[in-house]
Short mmCIF file of C-alpha atoms and ligand atoms in Angstrom, two decimals:
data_model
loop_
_atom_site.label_atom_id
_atom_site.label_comp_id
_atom_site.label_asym_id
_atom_site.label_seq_id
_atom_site.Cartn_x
_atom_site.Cartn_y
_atom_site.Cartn_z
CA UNK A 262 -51.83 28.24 63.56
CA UNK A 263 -53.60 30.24 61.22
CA UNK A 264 -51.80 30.83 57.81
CA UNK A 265 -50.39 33.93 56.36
CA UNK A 266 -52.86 35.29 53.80
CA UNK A 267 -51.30 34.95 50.48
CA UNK A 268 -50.85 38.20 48.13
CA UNK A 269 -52.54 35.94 45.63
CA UNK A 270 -55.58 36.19 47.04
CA UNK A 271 -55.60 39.40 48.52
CA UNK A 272 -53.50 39.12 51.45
CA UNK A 273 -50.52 41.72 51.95
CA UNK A 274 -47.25 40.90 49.96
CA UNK A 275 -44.01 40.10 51.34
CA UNK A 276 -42.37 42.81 49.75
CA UNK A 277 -43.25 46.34 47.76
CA UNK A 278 -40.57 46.45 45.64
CA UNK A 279 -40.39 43.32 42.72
CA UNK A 280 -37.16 40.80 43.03
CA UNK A 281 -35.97 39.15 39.65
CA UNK A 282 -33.99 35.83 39.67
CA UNK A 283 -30.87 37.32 38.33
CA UNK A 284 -29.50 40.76 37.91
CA UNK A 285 -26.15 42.44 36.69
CA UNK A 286 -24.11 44.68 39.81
CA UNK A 287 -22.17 47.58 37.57
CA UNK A 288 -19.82 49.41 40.42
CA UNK A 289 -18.41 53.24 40.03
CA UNK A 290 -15.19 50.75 39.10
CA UNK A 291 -16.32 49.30 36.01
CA UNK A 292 -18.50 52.56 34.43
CA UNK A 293 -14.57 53.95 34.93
CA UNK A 294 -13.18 51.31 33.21
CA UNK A 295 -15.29 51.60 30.55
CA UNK A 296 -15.10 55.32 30.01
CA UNK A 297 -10.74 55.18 29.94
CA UNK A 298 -11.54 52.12 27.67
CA UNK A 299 -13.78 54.94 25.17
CA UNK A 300 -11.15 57.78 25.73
CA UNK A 301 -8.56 54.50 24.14
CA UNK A 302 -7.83 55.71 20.59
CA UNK A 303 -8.80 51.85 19.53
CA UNK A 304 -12.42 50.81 21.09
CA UNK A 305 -12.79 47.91 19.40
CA UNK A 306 -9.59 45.83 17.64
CA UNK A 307 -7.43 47.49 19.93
CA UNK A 308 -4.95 46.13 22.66
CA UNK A 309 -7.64 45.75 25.61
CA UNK A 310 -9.27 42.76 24.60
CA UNK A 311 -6.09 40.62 24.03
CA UNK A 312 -4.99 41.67 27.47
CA UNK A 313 -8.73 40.41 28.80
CA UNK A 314 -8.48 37.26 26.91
CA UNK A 315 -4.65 36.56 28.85
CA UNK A 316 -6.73 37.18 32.18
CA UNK A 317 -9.44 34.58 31.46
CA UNK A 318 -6.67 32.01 30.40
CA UNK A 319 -5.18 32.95 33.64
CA UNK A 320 -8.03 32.09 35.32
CA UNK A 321 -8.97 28.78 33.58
CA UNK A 322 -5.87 27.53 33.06
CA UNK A 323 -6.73 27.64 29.89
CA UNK A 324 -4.21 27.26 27.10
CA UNK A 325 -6.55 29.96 25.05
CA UNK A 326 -8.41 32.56 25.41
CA UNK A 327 -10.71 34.11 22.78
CA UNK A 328 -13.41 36.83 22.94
CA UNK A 329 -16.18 37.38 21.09
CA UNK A 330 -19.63 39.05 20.70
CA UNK A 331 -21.86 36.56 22.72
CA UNK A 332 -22.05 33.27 24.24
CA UNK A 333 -24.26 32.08 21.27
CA UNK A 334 -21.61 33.47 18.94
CA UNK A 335 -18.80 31.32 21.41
CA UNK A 336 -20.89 28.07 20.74
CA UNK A 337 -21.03 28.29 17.32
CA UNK A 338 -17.70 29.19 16.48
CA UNK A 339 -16.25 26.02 18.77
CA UNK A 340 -19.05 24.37 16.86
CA UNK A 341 -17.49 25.36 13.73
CA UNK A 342 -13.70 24.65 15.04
CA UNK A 343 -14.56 21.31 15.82
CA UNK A 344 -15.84 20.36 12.53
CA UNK A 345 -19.20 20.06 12.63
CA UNK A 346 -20.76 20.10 8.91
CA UNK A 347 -23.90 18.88 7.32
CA UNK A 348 -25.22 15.59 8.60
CA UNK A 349 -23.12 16.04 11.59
CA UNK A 350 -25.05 14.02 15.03
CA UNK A 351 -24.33 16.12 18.01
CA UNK A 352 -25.27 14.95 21.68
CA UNK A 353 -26.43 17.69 23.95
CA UNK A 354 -28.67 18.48 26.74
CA UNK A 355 -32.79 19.05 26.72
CA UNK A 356 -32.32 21.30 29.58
CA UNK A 357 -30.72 24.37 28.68
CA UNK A 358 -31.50 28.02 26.98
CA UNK A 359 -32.20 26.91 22.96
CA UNK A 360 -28.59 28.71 21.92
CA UNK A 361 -26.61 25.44 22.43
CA UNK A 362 -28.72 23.18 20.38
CA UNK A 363 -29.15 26.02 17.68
CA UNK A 364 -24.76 26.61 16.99
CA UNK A 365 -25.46 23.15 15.70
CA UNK A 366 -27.85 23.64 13.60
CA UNK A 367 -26.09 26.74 12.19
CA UNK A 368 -23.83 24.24 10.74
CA UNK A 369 -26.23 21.70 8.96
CA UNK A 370 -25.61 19.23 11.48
CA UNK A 371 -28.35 17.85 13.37
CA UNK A 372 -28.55 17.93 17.65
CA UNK A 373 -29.53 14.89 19.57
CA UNK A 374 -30.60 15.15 22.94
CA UNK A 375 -29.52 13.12 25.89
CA UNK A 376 -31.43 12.65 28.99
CA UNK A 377 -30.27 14.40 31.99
CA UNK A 378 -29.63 13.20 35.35
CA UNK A 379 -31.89 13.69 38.02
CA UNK A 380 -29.95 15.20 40.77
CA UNK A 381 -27.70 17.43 39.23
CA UNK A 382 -29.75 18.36 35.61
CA UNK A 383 -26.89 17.51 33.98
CA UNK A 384 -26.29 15.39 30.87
CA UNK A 385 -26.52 11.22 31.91
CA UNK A 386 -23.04 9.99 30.35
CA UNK A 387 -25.05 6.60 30.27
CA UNK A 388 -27.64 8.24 27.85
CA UNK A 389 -24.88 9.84 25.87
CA UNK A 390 -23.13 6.60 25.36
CA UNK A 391 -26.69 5.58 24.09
CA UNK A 392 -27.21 8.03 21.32
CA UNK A 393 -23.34 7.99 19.78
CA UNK A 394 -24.39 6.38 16.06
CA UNK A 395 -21.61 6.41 13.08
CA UNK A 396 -22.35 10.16 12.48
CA UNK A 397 -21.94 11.58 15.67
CA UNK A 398 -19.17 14.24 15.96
CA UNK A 399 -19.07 15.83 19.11
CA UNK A 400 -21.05 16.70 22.86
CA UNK A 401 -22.02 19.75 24.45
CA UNK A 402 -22.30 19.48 27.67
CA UNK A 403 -23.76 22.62 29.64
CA UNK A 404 -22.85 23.35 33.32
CA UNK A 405 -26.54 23.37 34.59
CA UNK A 406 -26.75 26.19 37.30
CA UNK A 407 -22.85 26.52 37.43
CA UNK A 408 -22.26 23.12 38.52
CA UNK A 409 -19.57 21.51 36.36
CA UNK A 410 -21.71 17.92 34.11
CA UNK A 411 -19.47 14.73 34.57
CA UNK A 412 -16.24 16.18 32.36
CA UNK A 413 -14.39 13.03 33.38
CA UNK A 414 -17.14 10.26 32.42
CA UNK A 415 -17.51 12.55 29.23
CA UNK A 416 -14.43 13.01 28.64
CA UNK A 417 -13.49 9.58 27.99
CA UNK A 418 -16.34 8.58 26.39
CA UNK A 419 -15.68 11.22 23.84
CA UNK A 420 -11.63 9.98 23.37
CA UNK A 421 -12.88 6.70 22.69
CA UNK A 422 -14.93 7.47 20.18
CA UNK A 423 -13.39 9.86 18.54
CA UNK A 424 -16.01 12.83 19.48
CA UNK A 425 -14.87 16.51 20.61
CA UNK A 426 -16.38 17.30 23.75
CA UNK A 427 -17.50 21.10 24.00
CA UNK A 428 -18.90 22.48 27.37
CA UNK A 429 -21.64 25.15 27.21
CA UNK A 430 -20.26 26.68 30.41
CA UNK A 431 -22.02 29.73 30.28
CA UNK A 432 -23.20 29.20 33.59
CA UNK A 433 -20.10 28.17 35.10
CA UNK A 434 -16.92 30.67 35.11
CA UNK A 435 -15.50 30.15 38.99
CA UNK A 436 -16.52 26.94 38.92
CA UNK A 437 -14.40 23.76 39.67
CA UNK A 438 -14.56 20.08 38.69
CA UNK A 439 -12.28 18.24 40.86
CA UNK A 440 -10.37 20.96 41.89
CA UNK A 441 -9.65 22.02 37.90
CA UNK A 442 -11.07 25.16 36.71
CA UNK A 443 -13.69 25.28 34.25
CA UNK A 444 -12.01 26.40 31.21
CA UNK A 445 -9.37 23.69 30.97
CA UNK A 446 -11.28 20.84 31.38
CA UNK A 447 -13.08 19.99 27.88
CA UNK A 448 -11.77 20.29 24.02
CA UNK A 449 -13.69 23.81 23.70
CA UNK A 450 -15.73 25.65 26.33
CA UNK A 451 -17.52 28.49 26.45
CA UNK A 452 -18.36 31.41 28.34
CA UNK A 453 -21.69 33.97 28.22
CA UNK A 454 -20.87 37.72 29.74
CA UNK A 455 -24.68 38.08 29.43
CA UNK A 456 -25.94 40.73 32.14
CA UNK A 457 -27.71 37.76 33.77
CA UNK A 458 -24.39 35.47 34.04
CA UNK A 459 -21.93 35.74 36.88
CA UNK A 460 -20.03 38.44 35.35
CA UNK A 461 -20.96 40.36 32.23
CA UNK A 462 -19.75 43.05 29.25
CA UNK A 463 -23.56 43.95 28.39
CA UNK A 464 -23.26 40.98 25.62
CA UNK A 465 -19.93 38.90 25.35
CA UNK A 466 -18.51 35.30 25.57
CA UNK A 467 -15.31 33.42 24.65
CA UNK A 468 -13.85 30.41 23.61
CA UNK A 469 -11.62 28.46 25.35
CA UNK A 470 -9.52 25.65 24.89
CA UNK A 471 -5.60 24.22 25.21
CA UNK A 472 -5.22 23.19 21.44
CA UNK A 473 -3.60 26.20 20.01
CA UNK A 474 -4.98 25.26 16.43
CA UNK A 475 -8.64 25.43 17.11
CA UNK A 476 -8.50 28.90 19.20
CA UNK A 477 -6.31 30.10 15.69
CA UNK A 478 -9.68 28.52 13.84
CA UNK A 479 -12.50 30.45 16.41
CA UNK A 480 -10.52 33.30 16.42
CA UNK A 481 -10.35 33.44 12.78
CA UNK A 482 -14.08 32.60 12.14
CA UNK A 483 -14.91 35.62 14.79
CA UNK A 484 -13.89 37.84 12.22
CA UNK A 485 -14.49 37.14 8.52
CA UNK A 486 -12.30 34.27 8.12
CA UNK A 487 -9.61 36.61 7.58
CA UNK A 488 -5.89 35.75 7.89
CA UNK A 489 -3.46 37.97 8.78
CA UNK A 490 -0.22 36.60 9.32
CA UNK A 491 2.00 34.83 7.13
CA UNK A 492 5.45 33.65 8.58
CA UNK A 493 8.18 33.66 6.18
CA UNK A 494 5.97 34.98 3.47
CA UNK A 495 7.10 38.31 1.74
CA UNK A 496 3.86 40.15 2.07
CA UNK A 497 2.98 43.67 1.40
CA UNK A 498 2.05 46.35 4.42
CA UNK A 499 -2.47 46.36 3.51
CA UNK A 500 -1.89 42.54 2.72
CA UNK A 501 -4.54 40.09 4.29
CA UNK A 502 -6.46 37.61 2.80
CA UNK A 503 -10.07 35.76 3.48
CA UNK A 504 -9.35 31.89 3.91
CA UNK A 505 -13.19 30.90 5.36
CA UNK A 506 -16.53 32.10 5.43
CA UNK A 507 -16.40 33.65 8.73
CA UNK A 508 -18.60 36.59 11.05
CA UNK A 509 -17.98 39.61 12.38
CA UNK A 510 -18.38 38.03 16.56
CA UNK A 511 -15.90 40.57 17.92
CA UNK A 512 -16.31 41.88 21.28
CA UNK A 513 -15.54 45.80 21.75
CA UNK A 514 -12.22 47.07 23.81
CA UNK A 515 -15.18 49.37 26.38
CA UNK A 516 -16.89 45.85 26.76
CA UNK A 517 -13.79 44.00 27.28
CA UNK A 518 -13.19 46.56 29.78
CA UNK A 519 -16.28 45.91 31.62
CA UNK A 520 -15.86 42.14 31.86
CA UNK A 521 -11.65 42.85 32.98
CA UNK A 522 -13.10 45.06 35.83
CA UNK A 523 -16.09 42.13 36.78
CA UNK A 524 -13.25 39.80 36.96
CA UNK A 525 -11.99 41.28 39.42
CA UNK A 526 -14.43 40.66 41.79
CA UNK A 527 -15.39 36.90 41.07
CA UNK A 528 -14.07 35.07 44.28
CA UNK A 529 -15.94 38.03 45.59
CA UNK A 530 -19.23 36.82 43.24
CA UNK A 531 -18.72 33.15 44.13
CA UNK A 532 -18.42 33.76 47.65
CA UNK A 533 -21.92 35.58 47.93
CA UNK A 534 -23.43 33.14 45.59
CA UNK A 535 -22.12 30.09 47.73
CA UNK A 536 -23.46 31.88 51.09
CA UNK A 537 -27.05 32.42 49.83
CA UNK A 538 -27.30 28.84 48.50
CA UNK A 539 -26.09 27.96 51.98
CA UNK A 540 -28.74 30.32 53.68
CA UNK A 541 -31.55 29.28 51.58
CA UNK A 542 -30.57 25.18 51.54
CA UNK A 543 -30.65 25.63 55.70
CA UNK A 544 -34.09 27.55 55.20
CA UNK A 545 -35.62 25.26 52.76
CA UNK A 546 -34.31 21.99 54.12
CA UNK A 547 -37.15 20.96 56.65
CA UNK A 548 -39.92 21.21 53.80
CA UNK A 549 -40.94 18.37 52.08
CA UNK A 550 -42.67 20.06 49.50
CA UNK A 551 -39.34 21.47 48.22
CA UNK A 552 -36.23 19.62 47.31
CA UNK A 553 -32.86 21.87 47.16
CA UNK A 554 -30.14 21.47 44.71
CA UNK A 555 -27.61 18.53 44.92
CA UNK A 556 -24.09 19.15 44.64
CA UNK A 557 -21.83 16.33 43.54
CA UNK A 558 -18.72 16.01 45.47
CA UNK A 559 -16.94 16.44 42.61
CA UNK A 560 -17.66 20.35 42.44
CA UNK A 561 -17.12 23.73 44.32
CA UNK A 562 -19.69 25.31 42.60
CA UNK A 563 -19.64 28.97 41.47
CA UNK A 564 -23.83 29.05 41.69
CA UNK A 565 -25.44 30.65 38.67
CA UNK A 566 -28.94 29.75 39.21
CA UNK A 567 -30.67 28.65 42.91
CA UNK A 568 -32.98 25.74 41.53
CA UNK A 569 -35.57 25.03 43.84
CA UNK A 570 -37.43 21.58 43.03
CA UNK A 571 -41.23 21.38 43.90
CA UNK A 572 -42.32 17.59 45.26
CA UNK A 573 -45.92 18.12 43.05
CA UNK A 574 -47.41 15.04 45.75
CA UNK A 575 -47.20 17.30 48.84
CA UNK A 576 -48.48 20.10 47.37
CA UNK A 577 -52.41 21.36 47.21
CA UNK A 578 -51.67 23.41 43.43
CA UNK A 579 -49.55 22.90 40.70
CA UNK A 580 -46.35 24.77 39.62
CA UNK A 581 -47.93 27.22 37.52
CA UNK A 582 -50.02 28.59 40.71
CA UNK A 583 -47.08 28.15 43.31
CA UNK A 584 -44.88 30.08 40.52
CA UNK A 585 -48.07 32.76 40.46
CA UNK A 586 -48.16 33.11 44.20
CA UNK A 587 -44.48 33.61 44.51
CA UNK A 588 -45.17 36.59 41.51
CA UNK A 589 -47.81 38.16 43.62
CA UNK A 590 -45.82 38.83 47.11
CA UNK A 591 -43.53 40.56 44.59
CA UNK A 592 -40.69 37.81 44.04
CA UNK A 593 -40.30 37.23 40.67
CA UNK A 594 -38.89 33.45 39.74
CA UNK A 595 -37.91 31.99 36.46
CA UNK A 596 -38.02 28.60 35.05
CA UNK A 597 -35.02 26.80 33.86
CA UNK A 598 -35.63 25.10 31.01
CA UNK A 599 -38.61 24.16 28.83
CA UNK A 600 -36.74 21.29 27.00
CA UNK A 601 -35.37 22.93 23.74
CA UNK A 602 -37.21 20.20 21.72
CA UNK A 603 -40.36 21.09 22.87
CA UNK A 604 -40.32 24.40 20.93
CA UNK A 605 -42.10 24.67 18.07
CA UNK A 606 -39.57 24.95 15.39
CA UNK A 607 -38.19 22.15 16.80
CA UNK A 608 -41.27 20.18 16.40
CA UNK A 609 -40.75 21.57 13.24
CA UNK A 610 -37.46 19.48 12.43
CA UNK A 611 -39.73 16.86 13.62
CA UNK A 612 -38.47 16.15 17.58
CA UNK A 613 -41.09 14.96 19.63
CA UNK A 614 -42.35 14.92 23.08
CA UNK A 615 -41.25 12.31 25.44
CA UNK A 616 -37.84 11.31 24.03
CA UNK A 617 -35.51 12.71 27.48
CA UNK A 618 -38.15 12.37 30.78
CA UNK A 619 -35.97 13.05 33.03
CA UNK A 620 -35.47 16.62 31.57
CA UNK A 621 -39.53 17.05 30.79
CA UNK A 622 -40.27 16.07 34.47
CA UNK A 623 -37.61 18.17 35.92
CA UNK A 624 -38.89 21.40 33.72
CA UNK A 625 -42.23 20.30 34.99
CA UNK A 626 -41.63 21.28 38.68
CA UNK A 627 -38.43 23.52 38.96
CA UNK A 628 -38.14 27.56 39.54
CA UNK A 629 -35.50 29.56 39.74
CA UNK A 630 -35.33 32.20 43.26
CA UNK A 631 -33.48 35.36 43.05
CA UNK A 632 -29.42 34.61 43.52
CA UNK A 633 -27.26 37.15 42.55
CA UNK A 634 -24.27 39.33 44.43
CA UNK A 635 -26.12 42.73 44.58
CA UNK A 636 -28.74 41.07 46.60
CA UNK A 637 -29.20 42.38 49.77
CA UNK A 638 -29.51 40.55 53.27
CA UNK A 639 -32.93 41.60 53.35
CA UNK A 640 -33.49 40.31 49.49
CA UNK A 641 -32.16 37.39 51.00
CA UNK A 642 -34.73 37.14 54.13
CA UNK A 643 -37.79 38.02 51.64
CA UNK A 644 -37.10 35.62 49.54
CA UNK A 645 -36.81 32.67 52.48
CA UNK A 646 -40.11 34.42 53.87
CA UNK A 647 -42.12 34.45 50.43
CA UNK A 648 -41.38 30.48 49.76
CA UNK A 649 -42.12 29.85 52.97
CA UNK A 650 -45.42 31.17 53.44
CA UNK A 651 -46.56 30.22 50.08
CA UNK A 652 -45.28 26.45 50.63
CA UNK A 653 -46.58 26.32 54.45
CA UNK A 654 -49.85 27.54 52.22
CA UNK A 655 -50.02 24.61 49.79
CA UNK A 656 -48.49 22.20 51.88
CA UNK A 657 -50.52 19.02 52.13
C1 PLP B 1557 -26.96 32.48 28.27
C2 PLP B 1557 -26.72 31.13 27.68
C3 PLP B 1557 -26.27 30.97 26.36
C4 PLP B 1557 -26.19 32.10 25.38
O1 PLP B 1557 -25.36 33.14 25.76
P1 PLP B 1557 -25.55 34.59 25.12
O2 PLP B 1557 -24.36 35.34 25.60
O3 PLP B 1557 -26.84 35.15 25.65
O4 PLP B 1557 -25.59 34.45 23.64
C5 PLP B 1557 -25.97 29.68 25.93
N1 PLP B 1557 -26.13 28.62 26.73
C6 PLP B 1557 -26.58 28.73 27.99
C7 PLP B 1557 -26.72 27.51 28.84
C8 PLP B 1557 -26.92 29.99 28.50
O5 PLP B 1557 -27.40 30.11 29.75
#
């Protein structure tokens, strides 16, 4: 049979019109929330965002709920709430976006990275276990894709040892770990409401955890380090006072608004997302050139990211043409991660290549296809048609 000529070279594209890997759906629903939430006399401060942050404990399970400006902001505030100081060891992952490594950093202390696993991405407890050292204080784990890392194995590993265990679940919201929500399942865990996350507020994240003293900590450090409230104290009416160097990381009442009406429609979100995986796993499956993601058994997996793995021995070109062919008939991928400690002011601190290879191989040959709600059926078919014909291309 005579193969399709590639839009690489000059053949026709699969598609006119360019496909990204993730993208935001804003309804006539939420651009009404948002404008009652501006007519509000309060739009930021004001009652909206406490009522948001009851819905997401609601729908964690959570204990507590706390908003706040941005995912990155989340991370380093439960950072910050867990104690991490100067000298501080934290464990986390070589395979995620550079914001969970840097809220350590923020705070003196110093990341170490774990190697991942190979099947899921997602931090080896066996390598954690590996790194712990007299200074270490905590783990991040991060939800690769939106499926939940091993919370039990990490879990106890952290009691043991005395560690906090924070999970970077900005990929994750809708997700479940053994039929527990992701929310309620580490010491701290955080959210992203990033436009390119499962549900967004433009920029937003929050904090969650069941220990009512730490959320009183994040929320605190989200704005100023100013206390309030003082039980049984006699205080006058303007009275507050600043008890820790904290930031101004709150989230408006109109954005607050936007993420209360994207919650609505999550099942809705995780739903669609499950059903594409499903469509392209089915379409991908008889290739050996590609290898489709694993889910554990442990996890119904809200699906941030579809993470298609390219086998680099039964292919005729390497990632960075297969990724340039996929470009050219107009679908746009992305590649999840290039290991944080591979960036140069990383190398900086003095990391080095070659410390997690299970993470540096896996960046080596993974892309991420389009997977989002507002895709279309047709998005859906393009993007089956565009890896296949540029596979069936390169396919030895
Ligand atoms: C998006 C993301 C963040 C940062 O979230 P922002 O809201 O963009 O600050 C942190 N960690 C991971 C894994 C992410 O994907």
């Amino acid at each position: 049979m005579e193969k399709e000529q590639l839009a690489l070279y000059g053949g026709t594209p699969v598609r006119q019109e360019k496909i990204y890997y993730g993208h935001q759906q804003i309804t006539e629903e939420d651009i009404e929330a948002v404008a009652a939430a501006l007519r509000a006399p309060l739009i930021t401060q004001g009652p909206q965002t406490k009522g948001v942050e009851r819905e997401l404990e609601a729908l964690t399970g959570a204990g507590n709920a706390v908003l706040c400006s941005s995912g990155t902001a989340a991370l380093h505030v439960a950072c910050a709430a867990a104690g991490i100081g100067s000298g501080d060891e934290v464990i986390t992952t070589p395979f995620t976006f550079a914001a969970t490594a840097n809220s350590v950093l923020y705070l003196g202390g110093r990341p170490v990275f774990a190697d991942i696993r190979p099947d899921t991405y997602n931090i080896d407890p066996e390598q954690v276990r590996k790194k712990i050292t007299p200074a270490t204080r905590a783990v991040i784990a991060v939800d690769y894709a939106g499926q939940p890392a091993d919370l039990d194995e990490l879990s106890a590993l952290c009691k043991s040892h005395g560690l906090v265990l924070i999970e970077d679940a900005a990929h994750s919201i809708g997700s479940l770990y053994k039929g527990r929500s992701v929310g309620s399942l580490a010491d701290l865990t955080t959210f992203s409401f990033h436009p390119v996350k499962t549900v967004t507020s433009g920029e937003g994240g929050a904090i969650l955890t069941n220990d009512a003293v730490s959320a009183q900590a994040c929320r605190q450090l989200c704005q100023h380090g100013i206390r309030r409230e003082f039980p049984g104290r006699d205080v006058s009416p303007w009275y507050y006072e600043q008890v820790s160097l904290g930031y101004n990381y709150r989230i408006t009442d109109f954005q607050a608004m936007l993420l209360h009406s994207q919650l609505q429609r999550l099942q809705q979100y995780k739903q669609r997302r499950q059903q594409i995986v499903e469509i392209y796993n089915e379409a991908f499956a008889p290739y050996p050139a590609l290898i489709c993601p694993y889910q554990a058994q442990a996890c119904d997996v809200c699906w941030h990211l579809y993470v298609l793995r390219l086998v680099p021995e039964r292919l005729r070109c390497d990632r960075r043409t297969f990724f340039a062919a996929l470009s050219a008939e107009n679908l746009q991928p992305q590649v999840h991660y290039i290991p944080v400690y591979w960036h140069p002011y990383y190398r900086s601190l003095g990391y080095t290549r070659g410390a997690c290879p299970c993470a540096e191989s896996a960046y080596e040959t993974v892309l991420s296809l389009p997977l989002y709600p507002a895709m279309s059926d047709q998005d859906v078919q393009d993007t089956i048609r565009a890896v296949k014909k540029v596979t069936e291309y390169f396919s030895i």
